[in-house]
Amino acid sequence: MKAFFKFEERGTNYRKETLAGITTFLSMAYILVVNPIILSQTGMDKGALFTATALSAIVGSLLIGLLANFPVGIAPSMGLNSFFTFSVCIGMGVPWETALTGVFIAGIIFMILSLMKIREKIINVIPSDLKFAIAGGIGFFVAFIGFKNAGLIQANADTIVSIGNLGAPGALLAVFGFIVTLMLLVKGIKGGIFYGMVITTILGMIVGQIDVPHSVVGAVPSLSPTFGVVFSHLGDIFSLKIFAVIFTFLFVAFFDTAGALIAVASQAGLMKDNQIPNAGRALLADSASGVAGSIFGTSTTASFVESSAGVAVGGRTGFTSVIIALGFAVALFFSPILSVITPEVTAPALIIVGALMATEVRHINWGKLEIFIPSFLTIIMMPLTSSVATGIAAGFVLYPFAMIASKKAREVHPIMYVLAALFILFFAVS
């Protein structure tokens, strides 16, 4: 097992990997609750969605762990489940069965692109400065999510966002968790992020902010209302409207996953010569999980940026992903326990992980305008638009123009020009 996952080469062990897997699972566990809530607004069965969410996370995390040896968790994407529900089904009036079939077709196309190594080629030609910007931008985005989930910031019509109610019990609990976690990390305690989450959860139950579960074991909801419906609706996708939906699923999922892989590989020190090892296998695992997820009955899956929480406590191999998959498998039968993993519990971890990831921006060449302006745009647009893909798109569109203006057009790979054109089309369509 150690040889298969290259423990010695990556300087890790069973304890680090297990702790990393548990930490990432706890950071991702909210998807088991949130995904069914969002997708059920289309008319889908909430119980079946819970099971489909867990199964797609199990399949995806196992695939990327075993095929690519990556410490990454895969589950239904938060951004794409909202697009699926509010833009496609509710906004465009597309039945959920047809929309799910669109997800299935997008997954098949993804698999073909991955097998042809087109996705891997695209990721590897991205300039190193933009890769560092992607990693740093995701750090700011993750921290922003943490502050929002904790109630430490809130929407404001005049200033867009403002400080939240720091006297609210949930916010106070998150602040406590943040301070405890920071102190553990500063003291050099391995697994400080995980232990901080545990301590915060215990305090939350003691003070009554987190409900103590009344039961431990729960029945697994039936998958039958959603399982396999994509096969009976393949004839419904032949329209310009659905083709536009499939294109959007493809584009957003591609760069959400690319961003997450780049960020995790950079944070874990796995990047070599500006390339991600086993990127092709990782992308194939991601696309295959998307196909499986649509068959189970959930929207597009993606590599989770929350995987960086596990990397922060030492995760370096696919064994971390195996532990993540086991966590989701256990959650199928012990769903009542999930109620203790509240946003206030995970928020401190996300904020600190965001800070750790943001350090990647130090590698950007801040001495050249044509480099740091597109990089900055990539970084800042992620938290401002709540979309990794949009941040990448903005930077990638500007980068070729900046290089042309600085008379360095030949230094830009032709694929980057193609991507810039596609991103302009993406903005026009969306």
CSV table of C-alpha atoms in Angstrom, one decimal:
chain,number,residue,atom,x,y,z
A,1,MET,CA,0.0,0.0,0.0
A,2,LYS,CA,2.8,2.4,0.9
A,3,ALA,CA,4.6,1.7,-2.4
A,4,PHE,CA,1.4,2.0,-4.4
A,5,PHE,CA,0.7,5.5,-3.0
A,6,LYS,CA,4.4,6.5,-2.9
A,7,PHE,CA,4.4,7.4,0.8
A,8,GLU,CA,8.2,7.5,1.1
A,9,GLU,CA,8.6,9.6,-2.1
A,10,ARG,CA,6.1,12.2,-0.9
A,11,GLY,CA,7.2,12.2,2.7
A,12,THR,CA,3.9,11.0,4.3
A,13,ASN,CA,2.5,8.1,6.4
A,14,TYR,CA,-0.8,6.5,7.3
A,15,ARG,CA,-1.5,8.9,10.2
A,16,LYS,CA,-1.1,12.0,8.1
A,17,GLU,CA,-3.1,10.7,5.2
A,18,THR,CA,-5.9,9.4,7.4
A,19,LEU,CA,-6.1,12.7,9.3
A,20,ALA,CA,-6.0,14.6,6.0
A,21,GLY,CA,-8.8,12.5,4.6
A,22,ILE,CA,-11.0,13.0,7.6
A,23,THR,CA,-10.3,16.8,7.6
A,24,THR,CA,-11.3,17.1,3.9
A,25,PHE,CA,-14.4,15.0,4.4
A,26,LEU,CA,-15.6,17.1,7.3
A,27,SER,CA,-14.9,20.2,5.1
A,28,MET,CA,-17.0,18.7,2.3
A,29,ALA,CA,-19.7,17.0,4.3
A,30,TYR,CA,-22.0,20.0,4.0
A,31,ILE,CA,-22.6,19.0,0.4
A,32,LEU,CA,-24.7,16.1,1.6
A,33,VAL,CA,-27.1,18.5,3.1
A,34,VAL,CA,-26.9,21.5,0.8
A,35,ASN,CA,-27.0,19.7,-2.6
A,36,PRO,CA,-30.3,17.9,-1.9
A,37,ILE,CA,-31.8,21.2,-0.6
A,38,ILE,CA,-30.8,23.1,-3.8
A,39,LEU,CA,-31.6,20.4,-6.4
A,40,SER,CA,-34.9,19.4,-4.8
A,41,GLN,CA,-36.3,22.8,-5.8
A,42,THR,CA,-36.5,21.4,-9.3
A,43,GLY,CA,-38.9,18.7,-8.2
A,44,MET,CA,-36.3,16.0,-7.6
A,45,ASP,CA,-36.7,13.6,-4.6
A,46,LYS,CA,-34.6,14.9,-1.7
A,47,GLY,CA,-33.9,11.5,-0.2
A,48,ALA,CA,-32.7,10.1,-3.6
A,49,LEU,CA,-30.5,13.2,-3.9
A,50,PHE,CA,-28.8,12.6,-0.6
A,51,THR,CA,-27.9,9.1,-1.7
A,52,ALA,CA,-26.8,10.2,-5.2
A,53,THR,CA,-24.6,12.9,-3.7
A,54,ALA,CA,-22.9,10.4,-1.4
A,55,LEU,CA,-22.4,7.8,-4.1
A,56,SER,CA,-21.0,10.2,-6.6
A,57,ALA,CA,-18.6,11.5,-4.0
A,58,ILE,CA,-17.5,7.9,-3.2
A,59,VAL,CA,-17.0,7.0,-6.8
A,60,GLY,CA,-15.2,10.3,-7.7
A,61,SER,CA,-12.9,10.3,-4.7
A,62,LEU,CA,-11.9,6.7,-5.1
A,63,LEU,CA,-11.2,7.2,-8.8
A,64,ILE,CA,-8.9,10.2,-8.4
A,65,GLY,CA,-7.2,8.6,-5.5
A,66,LEU,CA,-6.5,5.2,-7.1
A,67,LEU,CA,-6.0,6.4,-10.7
A,68,ALA,CA,-4.1,9.6,-10.2
A,69,ASN,CA,-2.7,9.3,-6.6
A,70,PHE,CA,-4.1,12.8,-5.8
A,71,PRO,CA,-5.3,14.0,-2.3
A,72,VAL,CA,-8.5,15.4,-3.7
A,73,GLY,CA,-12.2,14.9,-2.9
A,74,ILE,CA,-14.8,14.9,-5.7
A,75,ALA,CA,-18.5,15.7,-5.2
A,76,PRO,CA,-21.3,17.6,-6.8
A,77,SER,CA,-20.2,21.1,-7.6
A,78,MET,CA,-21.8,23.9,-5.5
A,79,GLY,CA,-21.8,26.4,-8.3
A,80,LEU,CA,-23.1,24.0,-10.9
A,81,ASN,CA,-25.9,22.7,-8.8
A,82,SER,CA,-27.2,26.3,-8.4
A,83,PHE,CA,-26.8,26.8,-12.2
A,84,PHE,CA,-28.7,23.5,-12.8
A,85,THR,CA,-31.5,24.5,-10.5
A,86,PHE,CA,-32.0,28.2,-10.8
A,87,SER,CA,-30.8,29.0,-14.4
A,88,VAL,CA,-31.6,25.8,-16.3
A,89,CYS,CA,-34.6,24.2,-14.6
A,90,ILE,CA,-36.4,27.2,-13.0
A,91,GLY,CA,-35.1,30.1,-15.2
A,92,MET,CA,-35.2,28.3,-18.6
A,93,GLY,CA,-38.0,25.9,-17.8
A,94,VAL,CA,-36.1,22.8,-18.6
A,95,PRO,CA,-37.4,19.6,-16.9
A,96,TRP,CA,-34.9,18.2,-14.4
A,97,GLU,CA,-34.8,14.9,-16.3
A,98,THR,CA,-33.6,16.7,-19.4
A,99,ALA,CA,-31.1,18.9,-17.6
A,100,LEU,CA,-29.7,15.8,-15.9
A,101,THR,CA,-29.3,14.2,-19.3
A,102,GLY,CA,-27.4,17.3,-20.4
A,103,VAL,CA,-25.0,16.7,-17.4
A,104,PHE,CA,-24.6,13.1,-18.6
A,105,ILE,CA,-23.7,14.2,-22.2
A,106,ALA,CA,-21.3,16.8,-20.9
A,107,GLY,CA,-19.6,14.1,-18.8
A,108,ILE,CA,-19.3,11.8,-21.8
A,109,ILE,CA,-17.7,14.6,-23.8
A,110,PHE,CA,-15.4,15.3,-20.8
A,111,MET,CA,-14.3,11.7,-20.8
A,112,ILE,CA,-13.5,11.7,-24.5
A,113,LEU,CA,-11.5,14.9,-24.1
A,114,SER,CA,-9.6,13.4,-21.2
A,115,LEU,CA,-8.8,10.2,-23.0
A,116,MET,CA,-7.5,12.2,-26.0
A,117,LYS,CA,-5.4,14.1,-23.4
A,118,ILE,CA,-6.8,17.5,-24.6
A,119,ARG,CA,-7.7,18.6,-21.1
A,120,GLU,CA,-4.2,17.6,-19.8
A,121,LYS,CA,-2.5,19.5,-22.7
A,122,ILE,CA,-4.6,22.7,-21.9
A,123,ILE,CA,-3.7,22.6,-18.2
A,124,ASN,CA,0.0,22.1,-18.9
A,125,VAL,CA,0.3,25.0,-21.3
A,126,ILE,CA,-1.1,27.5,-18.8
A,127,PRO,CA,1.8,29.9,-17.8
A,128,SER,CA,3.2,29.3,-14.4
A,129,ASP,CA,2.3,32.9,-13.2
A,130,LEU,CA,-1.4,32.3,-14.0
A,131,LYS,CA,-1.2,28.9,-12.2
A,132,PHE,CA,0.1,30.6,-9.1
A,133,ALA,CA,-2.7,33.2,-9.6
A,134,ILE,CA,-5.3,30.5,-9.8
A,135,ALA,CA,-4.0,28.9,-6.6
A,136,GLY,CA,-3.9,32.2,-4.8
A,137,GLY,CA,-7.3,33.3,-6.1
A,138,ILE,CA,-8.9,30.1,-4.9
A,139,GLY,CA,-7.3,30.8,-1.5
A,140,PHE,CA,-9.0,34.2,-1.3
A,141,PHE,CA,-12.3,32.6,-2.5
A,142,VAL,CA,-12.2,29.8,0.1
A,143,ALA,CA,-11.5,32.3,2.8
A,144,PHE,CA,-14.4,34.5,1.6
A,145,ILE,CA,-16.7,31.5,1.8
A,146,GLY,CA,-15.5,30.8,5.3
A,147,PHE,CA,-16.1,34.4,6.5
A,148,LYS,CA,-19.6,34.3,4.9
A,149,ASN,CA,-20.5,30.9,6.4
A,150,ALA,CA,-19.5,32.1,9.9
A,151,GLY,CA,-21.6,35.2,9.6
A,152,LEU,CA,-18.5,37.4,10.0
A,153,ILE,CA,-19.4,39.2,6.8
A,154,GLN,CA,-22.8,39.9,5.3
A,155,ALA,CA,-24.4,41.4,2.2
A,156,ASN,CA,-24.8,45.2,2.2
A,157,ALA,CA,-26.7,47.2,-0.5
A,158,ASP,CA,-24.4,50.2,-0.1
A,159,THR,CA,-21.0,48.6,0.3
A,160,ILE,CA,-21.6,45.2,-1.3
A,161,VAL,CA,-20.4,43.4,1.8
A,162,SER,CA,-19.8,44.6,5.4
A,163,ILE,CA,-18.9,43.1,8.8
A,164,GLY,CA,-21.6,40.8,10.2
A,165,ASN,CA,-23.1,40.6,13.7
A,166,LEU,CA,-20.0,39.6,15.8
A,167,GLY,CA,-22.3,39.1,18.8
A,168,ALA,CA,-24.3,36.4,17.2
A,169,PRO,CA,-23.7,32.9,18.8
A,170,GLY,CA,-22.7,31.3,15.5
A,171,ALA,CA,-20.2,34.1,14.7
A,172,LEU,CA,-18.7,33.8,18.2
A,173,LEU,CA,-18.3,30.1,17.9
A,174,ALA,CA,-16.5,30.5,14.6
A,175,VAL,CA,-14.2,33.2,16.0
A,176,PHE,CA,-13.4,30.8,18.9
A,177,GLY,CA,-12.6,28.0,16.5
A,178,PHE,CA,-10.4,30.3,14.4
A,179,ILE,CA,-8.4,31.4,17.4
A,180,VAL,CA,-8.0,27.8,18.7
A,181,THR,CA,-7.0,26.5,15.3
A,182,LEU,CA,-4.5,29.3,14.7
A,183,MET,CA,-2.9,28.7,18.1
A,184,LEU,CA,-2.6,25.0,17.4
A,185,LEU,CA,-0.9,25.6,14.0
A,186,VAL,CA,1.4,28.2,15.4
A,187,LYS,CA,2.5,25.8,18.1
A,188,GLY,CA,3.4,23.3,15.3
A,189,ILE,CA,0.7,20.8,16.2
A,190,LYS,CA,0.2,18.4,13.3
A,191,GLY,CA,-3.5,18.2,12.4
A,192,GLY,CA,-4.3,21.5,14.1
A,193,ILE,CA,-7.1,22.2,11.6
A,194,PHE,CA,-8.8,18.9,12.3
A,195,TYR,CA,-8.4,19.2,16.1
A,196,GLY,CA,-9.7,22.8,15.9
A,197,MET,CA,-12.9,21.5,14.2
A,198,VAL,CA,-13.4,18.9,16.8
A,199,ILE,CA,-12.9,21.3,19.7
A,200,THR,CA,-15.2,23.8,18.1
A,201,THR,CA,-17.9,21.1,17.6
A,202,ILE,CA,-17.7,20.0,21.2
A,203,LEU,CA,-18.0,23.6,22.5
A,204,GLY,CA,-20.9,24.2,20.2
A,205,MET,CA,-22.8,21.3,21.7
A,206,ILE,CA,-21.9,22.3,25.2
A,207,VAL,CA,-23.3,25.9,24.8
A,208,GLY,CA,-26.3,24.7,22.8
A,209,GLN,CA,-25.3,26.3,19.5
A,210,ILE,CA,-25.1,22.8,17.9
A,211,ASP,CA,-27.8,20.3,18.5
A,212,VAL,CA,-26.7,17.0,20.0
A,213,PRO,CA,-27.9,14.2,17.6
A,214,HIS,CA,-30.8,12.2,19.0
A,215,SER,CA,-29.8,9.1,17.0
A,216,VAL,CA,-26.7,7.8,15.3
A,217,VAL,CA,-27.8,5.5,12.6
A,218,GLY,CA,-30.3,6.4,9.8
A,219,ALA,CA,-31.8,4.5,7.0
A,220,VAL,CA,-30.3,5.0,3.5
A,221,PRO,CA,-32.9,6.7,1.3
A,222,SER,CA,-33.9,5.0,-2.0
A,223,LEU,CA,-32.1,6.0,-5.2
A,224,SER,CA,-34.9,4.8,-7.4
A,225,PRO,CA,-36.6,8.2,-8.1
A,226,THR,CA,-33.5,9.5,-9.9
A,227,PHE,CA,-31.4,6.5,-10.9
A,228,GLY,CA,-30.9,6.0,-14.6
A,229,VAL,CA,-33.5,8.6,-15.8
A,230,VAL,CA,-30.9,10.0,-18.2
A,231,PHE,CA,-31.2,7.0,-20.4
A,232,SER,CA,-34.9,7.5,-21.1
A,233,HIS,CA,-34.5,11.2,-21.9
A,234,LEU,CA,-31.6,11.2,-24.4
A,235,GLY,CA,-34.0,12.2,-27.2
A,236,ASP,CA,-34.9,15.4,-25.4
A,237,ILE,CA,-31.5,17.1,-25.7
A,238,PHE,CA,-31.6,18.0,-29.4
A,239,SER,CA,-32.3,21.7,-29.2
A,240,LEU,CA,-30.2,24.9,-29.3
A,241,LYS,CA,-31.2,25.7,-25.7
A,242,ILE,CA,-30.0,22.4,-24.3
A,243,PHE,CA,-26.8,22.6,-26.4
A,244,ALA,CA,-26.1,25.9,-24.7
A,245,VAL,CA,-26.7,24.3,-21.4
A,246,ILE,CA,-24.3,21.4,-22.2
A,247,PHE,CA,-21.7,23.9,-23.3
A,248,THR,CA,-21.9,25.8,-20.1
A,249,PHE,CA,-21.7,22.7,-18.0
A,250,LEU,CA,-18.6,21.7,-20.0
A,251,PHE,CA,-16.9,25.1,-19.7
A,252,VAL,CA,-17.5,25.8,-16.1
A,253,ALA,CA,-16.8,22.2,-14.9
A,254,PHE,CA,-13.6,22.1,-16.9
A,255,PHE,CA,-12.0,25.2,-15.3
A,256,ASP,CA,-13.5,24.6,-11.9
A,257,THR,CA,-11.7,21.3,-11.8
A,258,ALA,CA,-8.5,22.6,-13.5
A,259,GLY,CA,-8.4,25.4,-10.9
A,260,ALA,CA,-8.8,23.0,-8.0
A,261,LEU,CA,-6.1,20.6,-9.3
A,262,ILE,CA,-3.6,23.3,-9.9
A,263,ALA,CA,-4.2,24.8,-6.5
A,264,VAL,CA,-3.9,21.5,-4.6
A,265,ALA,CA,-0.9,20.3,-6.7
A,266,SER,CA,0.8,23.6,-6.0
A,267,GLN,CA,0.0,23.6,-2.3
A,268,ALA,CA,1.1,20.0,-1.9
A,269,GLY,CA,4.4,20.6,-3.7
A,270,LEU,CA,3.4,18.1,-6.4
A,271,MET,CA,3.9,20.5,-9.4
A,272,LYS,CA,7.0,19.6,-11.4
A,273,ASP,CA,8.3,21.8,-14.3
A,274,ASN,CA,5.0,23.7,-14.3
A,275,GLN,CA,3.1,20.4,-14.9
A,276,ILE,CA,0.8,18.4,-12.7
A,277,PRO,CA,1.8,14.7,-12.4
A,278,ASN,CA,-0.9,12.3,-13.6
A,279,ALA,CA,-3.1,15.2,-14.7
A,280,GLY,CA,-4.6,13.1,-17.4
A,281,ARG,CA,-5.7,10.4,-15.0
A,282,ALA,CA,-7.0,13.0,-12.5
A,283,LEU,CA,-9.1,14.6,-15.2
A,284,LEU,CA,-10.4,11.2,-16.4
A,285,ALA,CA,-11.4,10.3,-12.9
A,286,ASP,CA,-13.2,13.7,-12.6
A,287,SER,CA,-15.1,13.2,-15.9
A,288,ALA,CA,-16.0,9.6,-15.1
A,289,SER,CA,-17.4,10.6,-11.7
A,290,GLY,CA,-19.5,13.2,-13.5
A,291,VAL,CA,-21.0,10.5,-15.7
A,292,ALA,CA,-21.6,8.3,-12.7
A,293,GLY,CA,-23.2,11.1,-10.7
A,294,SER,CA,-25.6,12.0,-13.5
A,295,ILE,CA,-26.7,8.3,-13.7
A,296,PHE,CA,-27.2,8.3,-9.9
A,297,GLY,CA,-29.2,11.5,-10.2
A,298,THR,CA,-27.1,14.6,-9.3
A,299,SER,CA,-25.7,17.6,-11.1
A,300,THR,CA,-22.1,17.9,-12.3
A,301,THR,CA,-19.3,16.8,-10.0
A,302,ALA,CA,-16.0,18.6,-9.6
A,303,SER,CA,-12.8,18.4,-7.6
A,304,PHE,CA,-13.4,20.3,-4.4
A,305,VAL,CA,-11.2,23.3,-3.4
A,306,GLU,CA,-11.9,22.2,0.2
A,307,SER,CA,-9.4,19.4,-0.5
A,308,SER,CA,-6.8,22.0,0.4
A,309,ALA,CA,-7.8,21.6,4.1
A,310,GLY,CA,-6.6,18.0,4.0
A,311,VAL,CA,-3.4,19.0,2.2
A,312,ALA,CA,-2.8,21.6,4.9
A,313,VAL,CA,-2.7,18.8,7.6
A,314,GLY,CA,-0.3,16.6,5.5
A,315,GLY,CA,-2.3,14.9,2.8
A,316,ARG,CA,0.0,14.1,-0.2
A,317,THR,CA,-1.3,11.0,-1.9
A,318,GLY,CA,-4.4,9.3,-3.1
A,319,PHE,CA,-4.8,7.5,0.2
A,320,THR,CA,-6.3,10.7,1.5
A,321,SER,CA,-9.0,10.4,-1.2
A,322,VAL,CA,-9.7,6.9,-0.2
A,323,ILE,CA,-10.3,8.0,3.3
A,324,ILE,CA,-12.6,10.8,2.0
A,325,ALA,CA,-14.6,8.2,0.1
A,326,LEU,CA,-14.9,6.0,3.2
A,327,GLY,CA,-16.2,9.1,5.1
A,328,PHE,CA,-19.0,9.5,2.5
A,329,ALA,CA,-19.7,5.8,2.7
A,330,VAL,CA,-20.1,5.9,6.5
A,331,ALA,CA,-22.2,9.1,6.1
A,332,LEU,CA,-24.8,7.1,4.1
A,333,PHE,CA,-25.6,5.1,7.3
A,334,PHE,CA,-24.8,7.7,9.9
A,335,SER,CA,-26.5,10.8,8.4
A,336,PRO,CA,-27.9,12.1,11.8
A,337,ILE,CA,-24.3,12.8,12.9
A,338,LEU,CA,-23.8,15.1,10.0
A,339,SER,CA,-25.9,17.7,11.8
A,340,VAL,CA,-23.0,18.6,14.1
A,341,ILE,CA,-20.8,19.6,11.1
A,342,THR,CA,-22.3,23.2,10.8
A,343,PRO,CA,-20.9,26.1,8.7
A,344,GLU,CA,-19.6,27.7,11.9
A,345,VAL,CA,-17.5,24.6,12.5
A,346,THR,CA,-15.9,24.4,9.0
A,347,ALA,CA,-15.5,28.2,8.6
A,348,PRO,CA,-12.3,28.6,10.6
A,349,ALA,CA,-10.7,25.8,8.6
A,350,LEU,CA,-11.6,27.4,5.3
A,351,ILE,CA,-10.3,30.8,6.4
A,352,ILE,CA,-7.0,29.5,7.5
A,353,VAL,CA,-6.6,27.2,4.5
A,354,GLY,CA,-7.4,30.2,2.3
A,355,ALA,CA,-4.5,32.1,3.9
A,356,LEU,CA,-2.2,29.2,3.3
A,357,MET,CA,-3.2,29.0,-0.3
A,358,ALA,CA,-2.9,32.7,-0.8
A,359,THR,CA,0.9,32.5,-0.2
A,360,GLU,CA,1.2,31.1,-3.7
A,361,VAL,CA,0.9,34.6,-5.1
A,362,ARG,CA,4.4,35.3,-3.9
A,363,HIS,CA,5.7,33.4,-6.9
A,364,ILE,CA,4.0,35.7,-9.5
A,365,ASN,CA,6.3,38.0,-11.4
A,366,TRP,CA,5.1,41.3,-9.9
A,367,GLY,CA,7.7,43.3,-11.8
A,368,LYS,CA,6.0,43.0,-15.2
A,369,LEU,CA,2.7,44.6,-15.9
A,370,GLU,CA,1.8,42.2,-18.7
A,371,ILE,CA,2.1,39.4,-16.1
A,372,PHE,CA,0.7,40.7,-12.8
A,373,ILE,CA,-2.3,42.6,-14.2
A,374,PRO,CA,-3.9,39.4,-15.7
A,375,SER,CA,-2.8,37.5,-12.7
A,376,PHE,CA,-4.4,40.0,-10.3
A,377,LEU,CA,-7.6,39.9,-12.4
A,378,THR,CA,-7.7,36.1,-12.1
A,379,ILE,CA,-7.3,36.4,-8.3
A,380,ILE,CA,-9.7,39.1,-7.5
A,381,MET,CA,-12.6,37.9,-9.8
A,382,MET,CA,-12.9,34.6,-8.0
A,383,PRO,CA,-14.2,35.9,-4.7
A,384,LEU,CA,-16.0,38.8,-6.3
A,385,THR,CA,-18.0,36.5,-8.7
A,386,SER,CA,-18.1,33.4,-6.4
A,387,SER,CA,-16.8,31.4,-9.4
A,388,VAL,CA,-13.4,29.9,-10.0
A,389,ALA,CA,-14.1,29.5,-13.7
A,390,THR,CA,-15.0,33.2,-14.1
A,391,GLY,CA,-11.8,34.3,-12.4
A,392,ILE,CA,-9.8,32.0,-14.8
A,393,ALA,CA,-11.7,33.3,-17.8
A,394,ALA,CA,-11.1,36.9,-17.0
A,395,GLY,CA,-7.4,36.5,-16.6
A,396,PHE,CA,-7.0,34.2,-19.6
A,397,VAL,CA,-8.8,36.8,-21.9
A,398,LEU,CA,-6.6,39.6,-20.7
A,399,TYR,CA,-3.3,37.7,-20.8
A,400,PRO,CA,-2.8,37.4,-24.6
A,401,PHE,CA,-3.7,41.0,-25.2
A,402,ALA,CA,-1.2,42.1,-22.6
A,403,MET,CA,1.5,39.9,-24.1
A,404,ILE,CA,0.7,41.2,-27.6
A,405,ALA,CA,1.0,44.8,-26.3
A,406,SER,CA,4.4,44.1,-24.8
A,407,LYS,CA,5.6,42.6,-28.1
A,408,LYS,CA,5.8,39.1,-26.6
A,409,ALA,CA,3.0,37.5,-28.6
A,410,ARG,CA,5.3,34.6,-29.7
A,411,GLU,CA,5.9,33.6,-26.1
A,412,VAL,CA,2.1,32.8,-25.7
A,413,HIS,CA,1.2,29.2,-26.6
A,414,PRO,CA,-1.4,29.0,-29.4
A,415,ILE,CA,-3.8,27.2,-27.1
A,416,MET,CA,-3.9,30.3,-24.9
A,417,TYR,CA,-5.2,32.3,-27.8
A,418,VAL,CA,-7.8,29.7,-28.5
A,419,LEU,CA,-8.8,29.7,-24.8
A,420,ALA,CA,-9.1,33.5,-24.9
A,421,ALA,CA,-11.5,33.3,-27.8
A,422,LEU,CA,-13.6,30.5,-26.2
A,423,PHE,CA,-13.8,32.5,-22.9
A,424,ILE,CA,-15.0,35.6,-24.8
A,425,LEU,CA,-17.7,33.2,-26.3
A,426,PHE,CA,-18.4,31.9,-22.8
A,427,PHE,CA,-19.1,35.4,-21.5
A,428,ALA,CA,-21.3,36.1,-24.5
A,429,VAL,CA,-23.4,33.0,-24.0
A,430,SER,CA,-23.7,33.2,-20.2
